[in-house]
Short mmCIF file of C-alpha atoms in Angstrom, two decimals:
data_model
loop_
_atom_site.label_atom_id
_atom_site.label_comp_id
_atom_site.label_asym_id
_atom_site.label_seq_id
_atom_site.Cartn_x
_atom_site.Cartn_y
_atom_site.Cartn_z
CA MET E 1 30.22 71.18 122.51
CA ASN E 2 26.61 71.03 121.27
CA LEU E 3 25.55 69.53 117.98
CA VAL E 4 25.36 72.87 116.14
CA SER E 5 28.91 73.78 117.14
CA LEU E 6 30.06 70.30 116.16
CA GLU E 7 28.45 70.70 112.74
CA ASN E 8 30.16 74.05 112.20
CA PHE E 9 33.49 72.53 113.17
CA LEU E 10 33.04 69.52 110.89
CA ASP E 11 31.98 71.46 107.80
CA ASN E 12 34.98 73.79 108.08
CA THR E 13 37.28 70.85 108.78
CA SER E 14 36.03 68.91 105.75
CA PHE E 15 36.62 71.94 103.53
CA LEU E 16 40.16 72.44 104.86
CA VAL E 17 41.05 68.76 104.54
CA LEU E 18 39.76 68.59 100.97
CA PHE E 19 41.65 71.74 100.04
CA LEU E 20 44.93 70.35 101.39
CA THR E 21 44.22 66.97 99.80
CA MET E 22 43.65 68.63 96.43
CA LEU E 23 47.09 70.25 96.69
CA VAL E 24 48.63 66.90 97.62
CA TYR E 25 47.10 65.17 94.57
CA TRP E 26 48.24 67.96 92.26
CA ALA E 27 51.74 67.81 93.71
CA GLY E 28 51.71 64.04 93.25
CA ALA E 29 50.78 64.47 89.57
CA ALA E 30 53.52 67.06 89.09
CA PHE E 31 56.16 65.07 90.99
CA PRO E 32 55.31 61.36 90.55
CA SER E 33 58.69 60.31 91.93
CA ILE E 34 57.65 61.25 95.48
CA PRO E 35 56.11 58.00 96.81
CA LEU E 36 54.45 59.43 99.92
CA LEU E 37 52.06 61.83 98.18
CA PRO E 38 49.54 59.28 96.78
CA SER E 39 49.06 57.69 100.20
CA LEU E 40 48.60 61.11 101.79
CA GLY E 41 45.97 61.96 99.19
CA SER E 42 43.96 58.80 99.79
CA THR E 43 44.17 59.34 103.54
CA GLY E 44 42.97 62.93 103.17
CA VAL E 45 39.93 61.91 101.12
CA ALA E 46 39.07 59.21 103.66
CA ILE E 47 39.32 61.73 106.53
CA ALA E 48 37.12 64.21 104.66
CA ASN E 49 34.59 61.47 103.96
CA LEU E 50 34.43 60.58 107.65
CA CYS E 51 34.11 64.26 108.66
CA ILE E 52 31.18 64.74 106.29
CA ALA E 53 29.56 61.51 107.49
CA ALA E 54 29.91 62.71 111.09
CA LEU E 55 28.43 66.08 110.10
CA LEU E 56 25.40 64.42 108.50
CA GLY E 57 25.02 62.14 111.51
CA ALA E 58 25.07 65.11 113.89
CA ARG E 59 22.50 66.91 111.75
CA TRP E 60 20.32 63.76 111.78
CA LEU E 61 20.43 63.67 115.58
CA GLU E 62 19.73 67.38 115.85
CA ALA E 63 16.84 67.56 113.36
CA GLY E 64 15.34 64.12 113.89
CA TYR E 65 15.11 63.28 110.16
CA PHE E 66 17.43 62.13 107.40
CA PRO E 67 19.57 65.22 106.63
CA ILE E 68 18.87 65.79 102.97
CA SER E 69 15.92 68.19 102.99
CA ASN E 70 17.59 71.50 102.08
CA LEU E 71 20.40 72.74 99.86
CA TYR E 72 23.07 72.79 102.59
CA GLU E 73 22.41 69.21 103.61
CA SER E 74 22.15 67.94 100.04
CA LEU E 75 25.42 69.63 99.07
CA PHE E 76 27.26 67.89 101.87
CA PHE E 77 25.58 64.60 101.04
CA LEU E 78 26.73 65.08 97.44
CA ALA E 79 30.27 65.83 98.62
CA TRP E 80 30.17 62.69 100.75
CA GLY E 81 29.02 60.71 97.71
CA VAL E 82 31.79 62.12 95.52
CA THR E 83 34.47 61.23 98.07
CA ALA E 84 32.98 57.75 98.57
CA VAL E 85 32.89 57.06 94.81
CA HIS E 86 36.43 58.47 94.59
CA LEU E 87 37.67 55.94 97.15
CA ILE E 88 35.91 53.07 95.35
CA ALA E 89 37.28 54.09 91.95
CA GLU E 90 40.78 54.63 93.31
CA TYR E 91 40.81 51.27 95.09
CA THR E 92 39.47 49.25 92.16
CA SER E 93 41.63 50.93 89.52
CA ARG E 94 44.78 51.22 91.66
CA SER E 95 45.22 54.65 90.11
CA ARG E 96 45.98 57.81 92.06
CA LEU E 97 44.91 59.96 89.14
CA VAL E 98 41.29 60.02 90.26
CA GLY E 99 41.91 62.56 92.99
CA VAL E 100 43.47 65.09 90.64
CA VAL E 101 40.04 65.90 89.20
CA THR E 102 37.61 64.76 91.91
CA THR E 103 39.06 66.59 94.92
CA PRO E 104 38.66 70.08 93.38
CA VAL E 105 34.96 69.36 92.78
CA ALA E 106 34.41 67.95 96.27
CA MET E 107 36.28 70.89 97.78
CA GLY E 108 34.24 73.35 95.70
CA ILE E 109 30.97 71.78 96.84
CA THR E 110 31.91 72.03 100.52
CA ALA E 111 33.21 75.58 100.03
CA PHE E 112 29.94 76.63 98.42
CA ALA E 113 27.89 75.07 101.21
CA THR E 114 30.07 76.41 104.01
CA LEU E 115 31.09 79.85 102.79
CA SER E 116 28.45 80.97 100.30
CA LEU E 117 25.08 79.91 101.65
CA PRO E 118 23.44 82.32 104.11
CA GLY E 119 23.21 81.25 107.72
CA GLU E 120 19.46 80.65 107.65
CA MET E 121 19.92 78.10 104.87
CA GLN E 122 22.53 76.20 106.88
CA THR E 123 20.27 75.63 109.86
CA SER E 124 17.85 72.73 110.10
CA ALA E 125 14.12 73.41 109.92
CA PRO E 126 10.99 71.28 110.36
CA LEU E 127 10.07 69.25 107.31
CA VAL E 128 7.27 70.46 105.09
CA PRO E 129 4.32 68.01 104.93
CA ALA E 130 5.27 66.71 101.47
CA LEU E 131 8.69 65.56 102.75
CA LYS E 132 7.35 63.70 105.80
CA SER E 133 7.61 60.32 104.15
CA ASN E 134 9.85 57.28 104.21
CA TRP E 135 10.41 57.92 100.52
CA LEU E 136 12.60 60.92 101.43
CA MET E 137 15.55 58.70 102.30
CA MET E 138 14.92 56.23 99.50
CA HIS E 139 14.41 58.62 96.60
CA VAL E 140 16.64 61.59 97.42
CA SER E 141 19.62 59.64 98.75
CA VAL E 142 19.71 57.33 95.73
CA MET E 143 19.42 60.29 93.35
CA MET E 144 22.27 62.11 95.11
CA LEU E 145 24.49 59.02 95.01
CA SER E 146 23.76 58.65 91.30
CA TYR E 147 24.70 62.31 90.76
CA ALA E 148 27.97 61.72 92.62
CA ALA E 149 28.88 58.65 90.56
CA LEU E 150 27.91 60.28 87.25
CA MET E 151 29.93 63.39 88.13
CA VAL E 152 33.03 61.35 88.92
CA GLY E 153 32.64 59.34 85.71
CA SER E 154 32.15 62.51 83.68
CA LEU E 155 35.22 64.09 85.29
CA MET E 156 37.28 61.08 84.21
CA ALA E 157 35.96 61.57 80.67
CA ILE E 158 36.95 65.25 80.75
CA ALA E 159 40.41 64.28 81.96
CA PHE E 160 40.61 61.75 79.11
CA LEU E 161 39.78 64.47 76.59
CA ILE E 162 42.49 66.70 78.06
CA VAL E 163 45.12 63.96 77.92
CA THR E 164 44.24 63.04 74.31
CA ARG E 165 43.58 66.55 73.05
CA GLY E 166 44.16 66.86 69.32
CA GLN E 167 44.81 63.12 68.96
CA ASN E 168 42.68 60.73 66.95
CA ILE E 169 42.89 57.83 69.38
CA GLU E 170 40.65 54.82 69.73
CA LEU E 171 40.73 52.39 72.65
CA LYS E 172 39.34 48.95 71.98
CA GLY E 173 38.17 46.43 74.54
CA SER E 174 37.81 48.60 77.65
CA SER E 175 34.01 48.36 77.59
CA VAL E 176 34.16 44.65 78.27
CA GLY E 177 37.20 44.72 80.50
CA THR E 178 39.31 42.33 78.41
CA GLY E 179 42.31 44.62 78.14
CA GLY E 180 42.55 47.16 75.39
CA TYR E 181 44.38 47.55 72.20
CA ARG E 182 44.82 50.99 70.69
CA LEU E 183 44.49 52.37 67.22
CA GLN E 184 46.19 55.63 66.25
CA ASN E 185 46.70 57.33 62.89
CA LYS E 186 50.46 57.64 62.54
CA LEU E 187 52.60 59.37 59.98
CA SER E 188 52.52 56.85 57.16
CA THR E 189 52.64 56.47 53.43
CA THR E 190 50.26 53.98 51.82
CA LEU E 191 50.09 53.01 48.16
CA SER E 192 46.72 53.19 46.48
CA ALA E 193 45.48 51.00 43.62
CA PRO E 194 47.49 51.35 40.43
CA VAL E 195 46.43 53.89 37.85
CA PHE E 196 47.07 52.82 34.25
CA MET E 197 48.20 55.49 31.78
CA GLU E 198 48.75 55.19 28.05
CA THR E 199 52.31 55.69 26.81
CA ALA E 200 53.48 57.41 23.60
CA ASN E 201 53.92 54.14 21.69
CA GLY E 202 50.39 52.96 22.47
CA GLY E 203 51.23 50.76 25.46
CA THR E 204 50.20 51.22 29.08
CA THR E 205 52.12 51.65 32.29
CA ALA E 206 50.98 51.42 35.88
CA LEU E 207 51.59 54.32 38.25
CA LEU E 208 51.25 53.97 42.04
CA THR E 209 49.93 57.09 43.71
CA PRO E 210 51.03 57.52 47.34
CA THR E 211 48.56 58.78 49.93
CA LEU E 212 50.13 60.55 52.93
CA THR E 213 48.30 60.60 56.26
CA ALA E 214 49.86 62.66 59.05
CA MET E 215 48.82 62.50 62.68
CA ALA E 216 50.83 63.04 65.85
CA THR E 217 50.99 60.10 68.25
CA LEU E 218 50.75 59.85 72.02
CA SER E 219 53.65 58.77 74.13
CA PRO E 220 53.30 55.35 75.79
CA GLN E 221 52.84 57.04 79.16
CA ARG E 222 49.99 59.28 77.96
CA LEU E 223 48.44 56.36 76.09
CA SER E 224 48.42 54.23 79.25
CA LEU E 225 47.01 57.17 81.22
CA ALA E 226 44.27 57.69 78.63
CA GLU E 227 43.30 54.02 78.78
CA THR E 228 43.11 54.14 82.58
CA LEU E 229 40.92 57.25 82.57
CA ASP E 230 38.63 55.82 79.90
CA ASN E 231 38.18 52.58 81.82
CA ILE E 232 37.45 54.33 85.13
CA SER E 233 34.96 56.66 83.45
CA TYR E 234 33.05 53.81 81.84
CA ARG E 235 32.85 51.72 85.00
CA VAL E 236 31.83 54.57 87.32
CA ILE E 237 29.12 55.74 84.92
CA GLY E 238 28.00 52.12 84.76
CA LEU E 239 27.54 52.31 88.54
CA GLY E 240 25.75 55.66 88.55
CA PHE E 241 23.25 54.94 85.77
CA PRO E 242 21.36 52.11 87.58
CA LEU E 243 21.21 54.29 90.70
CA LEU E 244 19.72 57.11 88.63
CA THR E 245 17.14 54.73 87.18
CA ILE E 246 16.14 53.44 90.63
CA GLY E 247 15.97 57.00 91.98
CA ILE E 248 13.68 58.17 89.16
CA ILE E 249 11.37 55.20 89.64
CA ALA E 250 11.24 55.76 93.41
CA GLY E 251 10.51 59.44 92.81
CA ALA E 252 7.63 58.58 90.48
CA VAL E 253 6.09 56.28 93.10
CA TRP E 254 6.51 58.95 95.79
CA ALA E 255 4.98 61.59 93.51
CA ASN E 256 1.93 59.43 92.94
CA GLU E 257 1.58 58.93 96.69
CA ALA E 258 1.99 62.64 97.49
CA TRP E 259 0.41 64.39 94.50
CA GLY E 260 -1.68 61.72 92.77
CA SER E 261 0.43 61.60 89.60
CA TYR E 262 3.50 59.57 88.67
CA TRP E 263 4.87 62.23 86.33
CA SER E 264 3.93 65.91 86.07
CA TRP E 265 6.73 67.27 83.83
CA ASP E 266 8.07 69.38 86.66
CA PRO E 267 11.39 71.06 85.65
CA LYS E 268 13.33 68.74 87.95
CA GLU E 269 11.60 65.68 86.53
CA THR E 270 12.23 66.84 82.98
CA TRP E 271 15.94 67.38 83.56
CA ALA E 272 16.20 64.06 85.40
CA LEU E 273 14.82 62.44 82.25
CA ILE E 274 17.30 64.39 80.09
CA THR E 275 20.14 63.24 82.35
CA TRP E 276 18.95 59.65 82.07
CA LEU E 277 18.78 59.89 78.26
CA VAL E 278 22.29 61.38 77.99
CA PHE E 279 23.94 58.60 79.97
CA ALA E 280 21.71 55.95 78.41
CA ALA E 281 22.99 57.15 75.04
CA TYR E 282 26.57 56.96 76.34
CA LEU E 283 26.20 53.37 77.55
CA HIS E 284 24.28 52.36 74.42
CA ALA E 285 26.98 53.85 72.20
CA ARG E 286 29.73 51.99 74.04
CA ILE E 287 28.04 48.63 74.55
CA THR E 288 25.89 48.29 71.43
CA ARG E 289 27.42 50.60 68.84
CA GLY E 290 31.00 49.95 69.82
CA TRP E 291 32.00 53.59 70.30
CA GLN E 292 35.38 54.02 71.95
CA GLY E 293 37.78 56.83 72.74
CA ARG E 294 36.95 60.48 72.27
CA LYS E 295 33.39 60.28 70.90
CA PRO E 296 31.79 58.70 74.00
CA ALA E 297 34.07 60.80 76.22
CA ILE E 298 32.59 63.97 74.69
CA LEU E 299 29.10 62.64 75.39
CA ALA E 300 30.03 61.82 79.00
CA ALA E 301 31.68 65.23 79.47
CA SER E 302 28.47 66.95 78.35
CA GLY E 303 26.69 64.84 80.96
CA PHE E 304 28.66 66.63 83.68
CA VAL E 305 26.93 69.90 82.77
CA VAL E 306 23.54 68.17 82.47
CA VAL E 307 23.86 66.67 85.95
CA TRP E 308 24.63 70.07 87.48
CA VAL E 309 21.67 71.65 85.68
CA CYS E 310 19.42 68.85 86.93
CA TYR E 311 20.68 69.05 90.50
CA LEU E 312 21.21 72.77 91.01
CA GLY E 313 20.29 74.73 87.90
CA VAL E 314 16.54 74.14 88.00
CA ASN E 315 16.55 74.89 91.73
CA LEU E 316 17.98 78.33 91.05
CA LEU E 317 14.89 79.12 88.99
CA GLY E 318 12.75 78.83 92.11
CA LYS E 319 9.98 77.11 90.19
CA GLY E 320 8.37 73.72 90.38
CA LEU E 321 7.77 71.15 93.08
CA HIS E 322 11.48 70.52 93.74
CA SER E 323 12.68 74.07 94.44
CA TYR E 324 13.67 73.50 98.08
CA GLY E 325 17.18 74.72 97.32
CA TRP E 326 16.21 78.06 95.77
CA PHE E 327 18.12 80.87 97.46
CA PHE E 328 17.61 83.94 95.28
#
């Protein structure tokens, strides 16, 4: 079996494994009493991660350069990053809920790369002069890993919003890892300050006016699940944001070396800055402003769309210095 055939086998295998693993995680969420399913899910993600790593290694041997120069290679590198971050998040949190939302995305990425891209885009080609630099591995790989981490963190935030939909819930303490306490608006009756009214004989009497606040509450199980998702989201985004910062700085240095300018407001550069600002605002809101619960989760969920626009959306336009993945 030559390297090209091995690559074709590995990309199809990784897609199939991720598809089956996604079903296992969903079945585990639907039937939590079955103890074998979580272990099968973790094993499936690990196997898919190794298959993608072997695929990238075979492509590296075949092409002679770090395999991240076209859309097919970068998609598989992104899928590898998502599965790697998944394993880290699952191990540190001891929660099997991560795979319920991450495996569909990883599977979708591999499906798009394997089944949707034309054959000429899946084959390796000689590097263009601008990419023949040691900065290729440094800049692009770090950016892709940051995308993977930010996507996983954003997916956890989306899952948090789904679990707490319609509930005014606030989680305190998860940003500093000291264990949270929760605030919810429950169905309650509170007495306001007394209102004094004059009586018929000229005296006064005090009336207490009740204020009724109604809000449904989460069950203890959903509340614990929401706290877990919120904590995972915060910590994974905290991992991805420094990687994004390092990747942008490395890209600016490489741009100055290749084009004589650190920043040219290329569409990719502009959206990378927008992505950085969105997640900087998220971390600032949580660490400095003390935001908790749904408000920062909404900000992180919007970051999922921003990351995809930065990674793939601007490439679809076929404009700018970073349009290597354009396929229209």
